[in-house]
PDB file of C-alpha atoms and ligand atoms in Angstrom:
ATOM      1  CA  ILE L  11      -7.061  15.194  -6.097  1.00 28.00           C
ATOM      2  CA  GLN L  12      -7.004  12.076  -3.985  1.00 33.00           C
ATOM      3  CA  THR L  13      -4.486   9.211  -4.155  1.00 39.00           C
ATOM      4  CA  VAL L  14      -5.905   5.756  -3.575  1.00 41.00           C
ATOM      5  CA  ALA L  15      -4.091   2.391  -3.521  1.00 44.00           C
ATOM      6  CA  HIS L  16      -5.857  -0.450  -5.245  1.00 39.00           C
ATOM      7  CA  GLY L  17      -5.660  -4.178  -4.848  1.00 39.00           C
ATOM      8  CA  ASP L  18      -3.316  -5.894  -2.503  1.00 39.00           C
ATOM      9  CA  ARG L  19      -1.629  -3.194  -0.455  1.00 42.00           C
ATOM     10  CA  PHE L  20       0.949  -5.618   0.806  1.00 39.00           C
ATOM     11  CA  HIS L  21       2.063  -6.717  -2.622  1.00 37.00           C
ATOM     12  CA  PRO L  22       5.423  -5.338  -3.709  1.00 39.00           C
ATOM     13  CA  ILE L  23       3.903  -3.845  -6.798  1.00 40.00           C
ATOM     14  CA  ALA L  24       1.091  -1.547  -5.616  1.00 44.00           C
ATOM     15  CA  ARG L  25      -0.903   0.352  -8.139  1.00 46.00           C
ATOM     16  CA  THR L  26      -2.137   3.924  -7.481  1.00 50.00           C
ATOM     17  CA  SER L  27      -4.675   5.960  -9.376  1.00 50.00           C
ATOM     18  CA  VAL L  28      -5.096   9.644  -8.937  1.00 49.00           C
ATOM     19  CA  ARG L  29      -8.627  11.045  -8.774  1.00 51.00           C
ATOM     20  CA  ASP L  30      -8.863  14.358 -10.672  1.00 54.00           C
ATOM     21  CA  ASN L  31     -11.915  15.911  -9.031  1.00 55.00           C
ATOM     22  CA  ARG L  32     -12.134  18.777 -11.550  1.00 57.00           C
ATOM     23  CA  ARG L  33     -12.407  16.411 -14.474  1.00 60.00           C
ATOM     24  CA  ARG L  34     -14.232  13.832 -12.440  1.00 56.00           C
ATOM     25  CA  ARG L  35     -12.154  10.911 -13.650  1.00 59.00           C
ATOM     26  CA  TRP L  36      -9.401   8.619 -12.547  1.00 53.00           C
ATOM     27  CA  THR L  37      -6.023   8.866 -14.249  1.00 57.00           C
ATOM     28  CA  ARG L  38      -4.584   5.629 -15.580  1.00 54.00           C
ATOM     29  CA  PRO L  39      -3.095   3.575 -12.694  1.00 54.00           C
ATOM     30  CA  ARG L  40       0.622   4.007 -12.311  1.00 58.00           C
ATOM     31  CA  VAL L  41       2.666   1.038 -11.296  1.00 62.00           C
ATOM     32  CA  ILE L  42       4.775   1.618  -8.223  1.00 65.00           C
ATOM     33  CA  ARG L  43       7.621  -0.907  -7.947  1.00 74.00           C
ATOM     34  CA  MET L  44       8.138  -0.150  -4.290  1.00 87.00           C
ATOM     35  CA  GLN L  45       6.042  -1.717  -1.527  1.00 93.00           C
ATOM     36  CA  VAL L  46       3.746   0.972  -0.218  1.00 96.00           C
ATOM     37  CA  GLN L  47       1.558  -0.105   2.689  1.00 96.00           C
ATOM     38  CA  ILE L  48      -1.190   2.397   3.456  1.00 97.00           C
ATOM     39  CA  VAL L  49      -2.588   1.972   6.931  1.00 97.00           C
ATOM     40  CA  ASP L  50      -6.251   2.483   6.303  1.00 94.00           C
ATOM     41  CA  HIS L  51      -8.204   2.159   9.550  1.00 96.00           C
ATOM     42  CA  PRO L  52     -10.876   4.341  11.200  1.00 97.00           C
ATOM     43  CA  LEU L  53      -8.715   4.870  14.278  1.00 98.00           C
ATOM     44  CA  ALA L  54      -5.679   5.802  12.164  1.00 98.00           C
ATOM     45  CA  ALA L  55      -7.905   8.246  10.226  1.00 98.00           C
ATOM     46  CA  ALA L  56      -9.150   9.793  13.428  1.00 98.00           C
ATOM     47  CA  ARG L  57      -5.600  10.380  14.763  1.00 98.00           C
ATOM     48  CA  LEU L  58      -4.528  11.713  11.388  1.00 98.00           C
ATOM     49  CA  THR L  59      -7.449  14.187  11.423  1.00 98.00           C
ATOM     50  CA  THR L  60      -6.311  15.434  14.822  1.00 98.00           C
ATOM     51  CA  LEU L  61      -2.789  15.909  13.449  1.00 98.00           C
ATOM     52  CA  ARG L  62      -4.142  17.751  10.387  1.00 98.00           C
ATOM     53  CA  ASP L  63      -6.348  20.057  12.474  1.00 98.00           C
ATOM     54  CA  LYS L  64      -4.638  23.425  12.858  1.00 98.00           C
ATOM     55  CA  THR L  65      -6.397  23.998  16.198  1.00 98.00           C
ATOM     56  CA  THR L  66      -4.716  20.913  17.772  1.00 98.00           C
ATOM     57  CA  THR L  67      -2.331  21.996  20.547  1.00 97.00           C
ATOM     58  CA  ASN L  68       1.330  20.904  20.762  1.00 97.00           C
ATOM     59  CA  ALA L  69       0.352  18.435  23.508  1.00 98.00           C
ATOM     60  CA  GLY L  70      -2.594  17.122  21.477  1.00 98.00           C
ATOM     61  CA  PHE L  71      -0.379  16.725  18.412  1.00 98.00           C
ATOM     62  CA  ARG L  72       2.242  14.718  20.332  1.00 98.00           C
ATOM     63  CA  ALA L  73      -0.442  12.511  21.822  1.00 98.00           C
ATOM     64  CA  ALA L  74      -2.044  11.814  18.433  1.00 98.00           C
ATOM     65  CA  LEU L  75       1.328  11.191  16.774  1.00 98.00           C
ATOM     66  CA  SER L  76       2.262   8.731  19.534  1.00 98.00           C
ATOM     67  CA  SER L  77      -1.050   6.895  19.153  1.00 98.00           C
ATOM     68  CA  LEU L  78      -0.815   6.751  15.370  1.00 98.00           C
ATOM     69  CA  THR L  79       2.801   5.505  15.619  1.00 98.00           C
ATOM     70  CA  GLN L  80       1.531   2.527  17.487  1.00 98.00           C
ATOM     71  CA  MET L  81      -0.728   1.602  14.587  1.00 98.00           C
ATOM     72  CA  LEU L  82       1.974   2.211  11.978  1.00 98.00           C
ATOM     73  CA  VAL L  83       4.586   0.130  13.771  1.00 98.00           C
ATOM     74  CA  TYR L  84       2.021  -2.659  14.385  1.00 98.00           C
ATOM     75  CA  GLU L  85       1.333  -2.792  10.640  1.00 97.00           C
ATOM     76  CA  ALA L  86       5.000  -2.482   9.732  1.00 98.00           C
ATOM     77  CA  LEU L  87       5.770  -5.531  11.812  1.00 97.00           C
ATOM     78  CA  LYS L  88       2.991  -7.649  10.252  1.00 95.00           C
ATOM     79  CA  SER L  89       5.460  -9.367   7.907  1.00 92.00           C
ATOM     80  CA  ALA L  90       8.248  -9.650  10.528  1.00 96.00           C
ATOM     81  CA  LYS L  91       9.757 -13.145  10.995  1.00 95.00           C
ATOM     82  CA  SER L  92       8.963 -15.008  14.191  1.00 96.00           C
ATOM     83  CA  ALA L  93      11.166 -17.506  16.005  1.00 97.00           C
ATOM     84  CA  VAL L  94       9.652 -20.509  17.721  1.00 97.00           C
ATOM     85  CA  VAL L  95       9.976 -20.641  21.495  1.00 97.00           C
ATOM     86  CA  GLU L  96       9.132 -23.464  23.837  1.00 98.00           C
ATOM     87  CA  ILE L  97       7.474 -22.286  27.064  1.00 98.00           C
ATOM     88  CA  GLU L  98       5.215 -23.720  29.670  1.00 98.00           C
ATOM     89  CA  THR L  99       1.822 -22.319  30.506  1.00 98.00           C
ATOM     90  CA  PRO L 100       0.679 -22.894  34.115  1.00 98.00           C
ATOM     91  CA  LEU L 101      -1.016 -25.993  32.671  1.00 98.00           C
ATOM     92  CA  GLN L 102       1.205 -27.540  29.974  1.00 98.00           C
ATOM     93  CA  PRO L 103       4.141 -27.066  27.595  1.00 98.00           C
ATOM     94  CA  TYR L 104       3.390 -24.689  24.729  1.00 98.00           C
ATOM     95  CA  THR L 105       5.114 -23.847  21.421  1.00 98.00           C
ATOM     96  CA  GLY L 106       4.947 -20.066  21.103  1.00 98.00           C
ATOM     97  CA  SER L 107       6.737 -17.405  19.074  1.00 97.00           C
ATOM     98  CA  ARG L 108       8.650 -14.212  19.494  1.00 96.00           C
ATOM     99  CA  LEU L 109      10.101 -11.687  17.038  1.00 97.00           C
ATOM    100  CA  GLU L 110      13.112 -13.307  15.439  1.00 96.00           C
ATOM    101  CA  CYS L 111      14.937 -10.006  15.112  1.00 97.00           C
ATOM    102  CA  ALA L 112      13.826  -6.665  16.537  1.00 97.00           C
ATOM    103  CA  PRO L 113      14.295  -3.852  14.047  1.00 98.00           C
ATOM    104  CA  LEU L 114      16.731  -1.003  14.718  1.00 98.00           C
ATOM    105  CA  LEU L 115      14.605   2.108  15.191  1.00 98.00           C
ATOM    106  CA  VAL L 116      15.986   5.297  13.648  1.00 98.00           C
ATOM    107  CA  PRO L 117      14.026   8.485  14.400  1.00 98.00           C
ATOM    108  CA  VAL L 118      14.936  11.392  12.147  1.00 98.00           C
ATOM    109  CA  LEU L 119      15.250  14.466  14.445  1.00 98.00           C
ATOM    110  CA  ARG L 120      13.369  16.478  15.315  1.00 97.00           C
ATOM    111  CA  ALA L 121       9.962  15.336  14.165  1.00 98.00           C
ATOM    112  CA  GLY L 122      10.740  11.613  14.358  1.00 98.00           C
ATOM    113  CA  LEU L 123      11.453  11.966  18.087  1.00 98.00           C
ATOM    114  CA  GLY L 124       7.672  12.048  18.644  1.00 98.00           C
ATOM    115  CA  MET L 125       7.442   8.495  17.277  1.00 98.00           C
ATOM    116  CA  VAL L 126      10.285   6.798  19.077  1.00 98.00           C
ATOM    117  CA  GLU L 127       8.815   6.348  22.603  1.00 98.00           C
ATOM    118  CA  GLN L 128       5.760   4.539  21.260  1.00 98.00           C
ATOM    119  CA  ALA L 129       7.791   2.462  18.816  1.00 98.00           C
ATOM    120  CA  VAL L 130      10.086   1.338  21.668  1.00 98.00           C
ATOM    121  CA  ALA L 131       7.021   0.542  23.766  1.00 98.00           C
ATOM    122  CA  MET L 132       5.901  -1.781  20.915  1.00 97.00           C
ATOM    123  CA  VAL L 133       9.288  -3.414  20.535  1.00 98.00           C
ATOM    124  CA  PRO L 134      11.054  -3.082  23.926  1.00 97.00           C
ATOM    125  CA  GLU L 135      14.062  -5.171  22.799  1.00 96.00           C
ATOM    126  CA  ALA L 136      14.803  -2.806  19.874  1.00 98.00           C
ATOM    127  CA  HIS L 137      17.963  -0.702  19.771  1.00 98.00           C
ATOM    128  CA  VAL L 138      17.688   2.965  18.691  1.00 98.00           C
ATOM    129  CA  GLY L 139      19.944   4.925  16.347  1.00 98.00           C
ATOM    130  CA  PHE L 140      19.548   8.669  15.596  1.00 98.00           C
ATOM    131  CA  VAL L 141      19.822  10.902  12.591  1.00 98.00           C
ATOM    132  CA  GLY L 142      19.375  14.690  12.704  1.00 98.00           C
ATOM    133  CA  ILE L 143      18.420  16.608   9.575  1.00 98.00           C
ATOM    134  CA  ALA L 144      16.917  20.064   9.147  1.00 97.00           C
ATOM    135  CA  ARG L 145      15.592  21.097   5.732  1.00 95.00           C
ATOM    136  CA  ASP L 146      16.942  24.381   4.427  1.00 95.00           C
ATOM    137  CA  GLU L 147      13.851  26.686   4.367  1.00 91.00           C
ATOM    138  CA  GLU L 148      14.874  28.277   1.056  1.00 94.00           C
ATOM    139  CA  THR L 149      16.023  25.290  -1.024  1.00 96.00           C
ATOM    140  CA  ALA L 150      14.175  22.414   0.810  1.00 96.00           C
ATOM    141  CA  GLN L 151      17.460  20.514   0.659  1.00 97.00           C
ATOM    142  CA  PRO L 152      18.357  18.335   3.652  1.00 97.00           C
ATOM    143  CA  VAL L 153      21.023  19.692   6.000  1.00 98.00           C
ATOM    144  CA  PRO L 154      22.321  16.805   8.154  1.00 98.00           C
ATOM    145  CA  TYR L 155      23.642  17.646  11.661  1.00 98.00           C
ATOM    146  CA  LEU L 156      23.672  14.380  13.575  1.00 98.00           C
ATOM    147  CA  GLU L 157      24.358  10.708  12.863  1.00 98.00           C
ATOM    148  CA  SER L 158      24.547   8.111  15.651  1.00 98.00           C
ATOM    149  CA  LEU L 159      24.176   4.626  14.101  1.00 98.00           C
ATOM    150  CA  PRO L 160      25.775   1.220  14.598  1.00 98.00           C
ATOM    151  CA  ASP L 161      28.650   0.611  12.151  1.00 98.00           C
ATOM    152  CA  ASP L 162      27.306  -2.614  10.663  1.00 98.00           C
ATOM    153  CA  LEU L 163      23.627  -3.146   9.886  1.00 98.00           C
ATOM    154  CA  SER L 164      24.026  -6.408   7.883  1.00 97.00           C
ATOM    155  CA  GLY L 165      20.997  -8.666   8.383  1.00 95.00           C
ATOM    156  CA  LEU L 166      19.223  -6.171  10.631  1.00 97.00           C
ATOM    157  CA  PRO L 167      15.831  -4.772   9.699  1.00 98.00           C
ATOM    158  CA  VAL L 168      15.750  -0.981  10.083  1.00 98.00           C
ATOM    159  CA  PHE L 169      12.636   1.161  10.695  1.00 98.00           C
ATOM    160  CA  VAL L 170      13.191   4.894   9.911  1.00 98.00           C
ATOM    161  CA  LEU L 171      10.690   6.994  11.848  1.00 99.00           C
ATOM    162  CA  ASP L 172       9.784  10.358  10.367  1.00 98.00           C
ATOM    163  CA  PRO L 173       6.174  11.634  10.189  1.00 98.00           C
ATOM    164  CA  MET L 174       6.778  13.567   6.892  1.00 98.00           C
ATOM    165  CA  LEU L 175       8.010  12.336   3.503  1.00 98.00           C
ATOM    166  CA  ALA L 176       7.799  15.488   1.347  1.00 98.00           C
ATOM    167  CA  THR L 177      10.457  15.796  -1.382  1.00 98.00           C
ATOM    168  CA  GLY L 178      12.054  12.672   0.046  1.00 98.00           C
ATOM    169  CA  GLY L 179      15.455  14.384   0.471  1.00 98.00           C
ATOM    170  CA  SER L 180      15.674  13.792   4.252  1.00 98.00           C
ATOM    171  CA  MET L 181      14.584  10.159   3.961  1.00 98.00           C
ATOM    172  CA  LEU L 182      16.960   9.430   1.064  1.00 98.00           C
ATOM    173  CA  HIS L 183      19.903  10.942   3.015  1.00 98.00           C
ATOM    174  CA  THR L 184      19.003   8.669   5.945  1.00 98.00           C
ATOM    175  CA  ILE L 185      18.627   5.624   3.672  1.00 98.00           C
ATOM    176  CA  GLU L 186      22.053   6.296   2.147  1.00 98.00           C
ATOM    177  CA  LEU L 187      23.607   6.360   5.659  1.00 98.00           C
ATOM    178  CA  LEU L 188      21.968   3.026   6.335  1.00 98.00           C
ATOM    179  CA  VAL L 189      22.932   1.413   3.029  1.00 98.00           C
ATOM    180  CA  ALA L 190      26.534   2.556   3.576  1.00 98.00           C
ATOM    181  CA  ARG L 191      26.417   0.427   6.745  1.00 98.00           C
ATOM    182  CA  ASN L 192      25.136  -2.632   4.787  1.00 97.00           C
ATOM    183  CA  ALA L 193      21.418  -2.312   5.594  1.00 98.00           C
ATOM    184  CA  THR L 194      19.315  -4.283   3.068  1.00 96.00           C
ATOM    185  CA  ASP L 195      15.921  -4.293   4.779  1.00 96.00           C
ATOM    186  CA  ILE L 196      14.708  -0.732   5.323  1.00 98.00           C
ATOM    187  CA  THR L 197      11.153   0.436   6.196  1.00 98.00           C
ATOM    188  CA  ALA L 198      10.247   4.076   6.156  1.00 98.00           C
ATOM    189  CA  VAL L 199       7.491   4.582   8.734  1.00 98.00           C
ATOM    190  CA  CYS L 200       5.768   7.881   7.986  1.00 98.00           C
ATOM    191  CA  VAL L 201       2.457   9.612   8.750  1.00 98.00           C
ATOM    192  CA  VAL L 202       1.947  11.561   5.497  1.00 98.00           C
ATOM    193  CA  ALA L 203       3.812  11.224   2.205  1.00 98.00           C
ATOM    194  CA  ALA L 204       3.673  13.287  -0.928  1.00 98.00           C
ATOM    195  CA  PRO L 205       3.638  11.348  -4.261  1.00 96.00           C
ATOM    196  CA  GLU L 206       6.929  13.234  -5.070  1.00 96.00           C
ATOM    197  CA  GLY L 207       8.593  11.671  -2.011  1.00 97.00           C
ATOM    198  CA  VAL L 208       7.259   8.206  -2.853  1.00 97.00           C
ATOM    199  CA  ALA L 209       8.647   8.551  -6.402  1.00 96.00           C
ATOM    200  CA  ALA L 210      12.043   9.719  -5.030  1.00 96.00           C
ATOM    201  CA  LEU L 211      12.307   6.623  -2.844  1.00 97.00           C
ATOM    202  CA  GLU L 212      11.171   4.342  -5.652  1.00 95.00           C
ATOM    203  CA  ASN L 213      13.632   5.908  -8.220  1.00 95.00           C
ATOM    204  CA  SER L 214      16.506   5.594  -5.756  1.00 95.00           C
ATOM    205  CA  GLY L 215      16.486   1.850  -6.239  1.00 93.00           C
ATOM    206  CA  HIS L 216      17.379   1.310  -2.574  1.00 94.00           C
ATOM    207  CA  PRO L 217      15.852  -1.634  -0.664  1.00 90.00           C
ATOM    208  CA  VAL L 218      13.050   0.321   1.039  1.00 96.00           C
ATOM    209  CA  ARG L 219       9.333  -0.120   1.639  1.00 97.00           C
ATOM    210  CA  LEU L 220       6.993   2.525   2.933  1.00 97.00           C
ATOM    211  CA  VAL L 221       4.377   2.236   5.658  1.00 98.00           C
ATOM    212  CA  VAL L 222       2.270   5.364   5.807  1.00 98.00           C
ATOM    213  CA  ALA L 223      -1.168   6.597   7.006  1.00 98.00           C
ATOM    214  CA  SER L 224      -1.831   8.721   3.874  1.00 98.00           C
ATOM    215  CA  VAL L 225      -0.340   9.612   0.506  1.00 97.00           C
ATOM    216  CA  ASP L 226      -1.522  13.203   0.073  1.00 97.00           C
ATOM    217  CA  ASP L 227      -2.104  15.322  -3.032  1.00 97.00           C
ATOM    218  CA  GLY L 228       1.368  16.802  -3.522  1.00 97.00           C
ATOM    219  CA  LEU L 229       3.700  19.604  -2.517  1.00 97.00           C
ATOM    220  CA  ASP L 230       3.060  23.385  -2.506  1.00 97.00           C
ATOM    221  CA  GLU L 231       5.580  25.959  -3.786  1.00 96.00           C
ATOM    222  CA  ALA L 232       7.396  25.843  -0.375  1.00 96.00           C
ATOM    223  CA  ALA L 233       7.676  22.015  -0.649  1.00 97.00           C
ATOM    224  CA  TYR L 234       5.123  21.500   2.126  1.00 98.00           C
ATOM    225  CA  ILE L 235       2.789  18.565   1.787  1.00 98.00           C
ATOM    226  CA  VAL L 236      -0.832  19.486   0.957  1.00 98.00           C
ATOM    227  CA  PRO L 237      -3.278  19.047   2.544  1.00 98.00           C
ATOM    228  CA  GLY L 238      -0.668  17.785   5.014  1.00 98.00           C
ATOM    229  CA  LEU L 239      -0.424  18.828   8.630  1.00 98.00           C
ATOM    230  CA  GLY L 240       2.104  21.696   8.509  1.00 98.00           C
ATOM    231  CA  ASP L 241       5.578  21.508  10.062  1.00 98.00           C
ATOM    232  CA  ALA L 242       5.605  18.349  12.164  1.00 98.00           C
ATOM    233  CA  GLY L 243       8.682  19.442  14.140  1.00 98.00           C
ATOM    234  CA  ASP L 244       7.250  22.882  15.020  1.00 98.00           C
ATOM    235  CA  ARG L 245       3.804  21.402  15.875  1.00 98.00           C
ATOM    236  CA  GLN L 246       5.416  19.146  18.503  1.00 98.00           C
ATOM    237  CA  PHE L 247       8.211  21.283  19.857  1.00 97.00           C
ATOM    238  CA  GLY L 248       7.611  24.884  18.739  1.00 95.00           C
ATOM    239  CA  PRO L 249       9.472  26.835  16.048  1.00 94.00           C
ATOM    240  CA  ARG L 250      13.256  26.342  15.553  1.00 87.00           C
TER     241      ARG L 250
HETATM  242  C1  LIG O 325      10.744  17.664   8.256  1.00 54.21           C
HETATM  243  C2  LIG O 325      10.307  16.211   8.370  1.00 54.21           C
HETATM  244  C3  LIG O 325      11.263  15.484   7.486  1.00 54.21           C
HETATM  245  C4  LIG O 325      11.501  16.499   6.395  1.00 54.21           C
HETATM  246  C5  LIG O 325      10.686  16.059   5.177  1.00 54.21           C
HETATM  247  O1  LIG O 325      11.840  17.943   9.016  1.00 54.21           O
HETATM  248  O2  LIG O 325      10.334  15.784   9.707  1.00 54.21           O
HETATM  249  O3  LIG O 325      12.491  15.135   8.103  1.00 54.21           O
HETATM  250  O4  LIG O 325      11.046  17.784   6.862  1.00 54.21           O
HETATM  251  O5  LIG O 325      10.960  16.880   4.084  1.00 54.21           O
HETATM  252  P1  LIG O 325      11.691  16.316   2.780  1.00 54.21           P
HETATM  253  O6  LIG O 325      11.050  15.026   2.439  1.00 54.21           O
HETATM  254  O7  LIG O 325      11.434  17.373   1.779  1.00 54.21           O
HETATM  255  O8  LIG O 325      13.173  16.182   3.123  1.00 54.21           O
HETATM  256  P2  LIG O 325      12.424  19.454   9.174  1.00 54.21           P
HETATM  257  O9  LIG O 325      13.574  19.590   8.198  1.00 54.21           O
HETATM  258  O10 LIG O 325      11.300  20.432   9.047  1.00 54.21           O
HETATM  259  O11 LIG O 325      13.080  19.438  10.576  1.00 54.21           O
HETATM  260  P3  LIG O 325      12.445  19.284  12.066  1.00 54.21           P
HETATM  261  O12 LIG O 325      11.920  17.869  12.144  1.00 54.21           O
HETATM  262  O13 LIG O 325      13.599  19.517  12.951  1.00 54.21           O
HETATM  263  O14 LIG O 325      11.327  20.288  12.216  1.00 54.21           O
HETATM  264  N1  LIG O 326       8.253  18.931   6.626  1.00 54.21           N
HETATM  265  C1  LIG O 326       7.188  19.093   7.371  1.00 54.21           C
HETATM  266  O1  LIG O 326       7.269  19.060   8.613  1.00 54.21           O
HETATM  267  N2  LIG O 326       5.980  19.243   6.747  1.00 54.21           N
HETATM  268  C2  LIG O 326       5.882  19.249   5.425  1.00 54.21           C
HETATM  269  O2  LIG O 326       4.746  19.395   4.899  1.00 54.21           O
HETATM  270  C3  LIG O 326       7.048  19.149   4.651  1.00 54.21           C
HETATM  271  C4  LIG O 326       8.220  18.946   5.264  1.00 54.21           C
END
């Protein structure tokens, strides 16, 4: 089963159909009322393949994640507002532009740590907050252990960095921390999402959009994304 986004991927109402390969037909498109931006590019696909490959070393995994993060953040900033700035080139005055407001970057530890260096390289003026969550292996429920965020996020765009959106529990917990601090413009920047996680975000009704390299088939009985890439934290840093 393969999930494909149709039409305008940047429109707030994206439609997805699911290809059922056994029956060789498409299911009826489901309307998703959340903005889902799938980064569909040959270079992104190549990095994602390296991440999925079980023979990729820890070092190779970190390098591919960093490289793919550059593409995801680039796309996530496509709709960012610019402010006009007057400068002078060596030849004449010039009206240029800069980001009006750099997003707060919030990596979800551990796996999101592998995205933060590249995201900061893209937006050097960005501030960084941290959230630490470990999923309970038995229940797949999020177990938070760290929160280091500014008190007031009014008017500030926030990019949450976490390679995996599985059940959505960890991302929802993070979003609730942000909304409690008045965030109204939240972007989840992920590598792989399960449809279950996308639905959880959508059903939460929170002001969130998703930028992702792939929406995979679903979750297995241990709530791992399939085909997925395994445990993104362990594959960067080793087992906990
Ligand atoms: C992974 C991943 C997400 C979470 C996704 O972290 O980085 O934070 O699982 O799963 P969910 O959508 O079902 O909540 P994990 O708990 O394995 O911790 P780690 O990053 O420290 O390895
Ligand atoms: N966390 C991961 O790291 N991978 C999954 O597939 C699901 C949760």
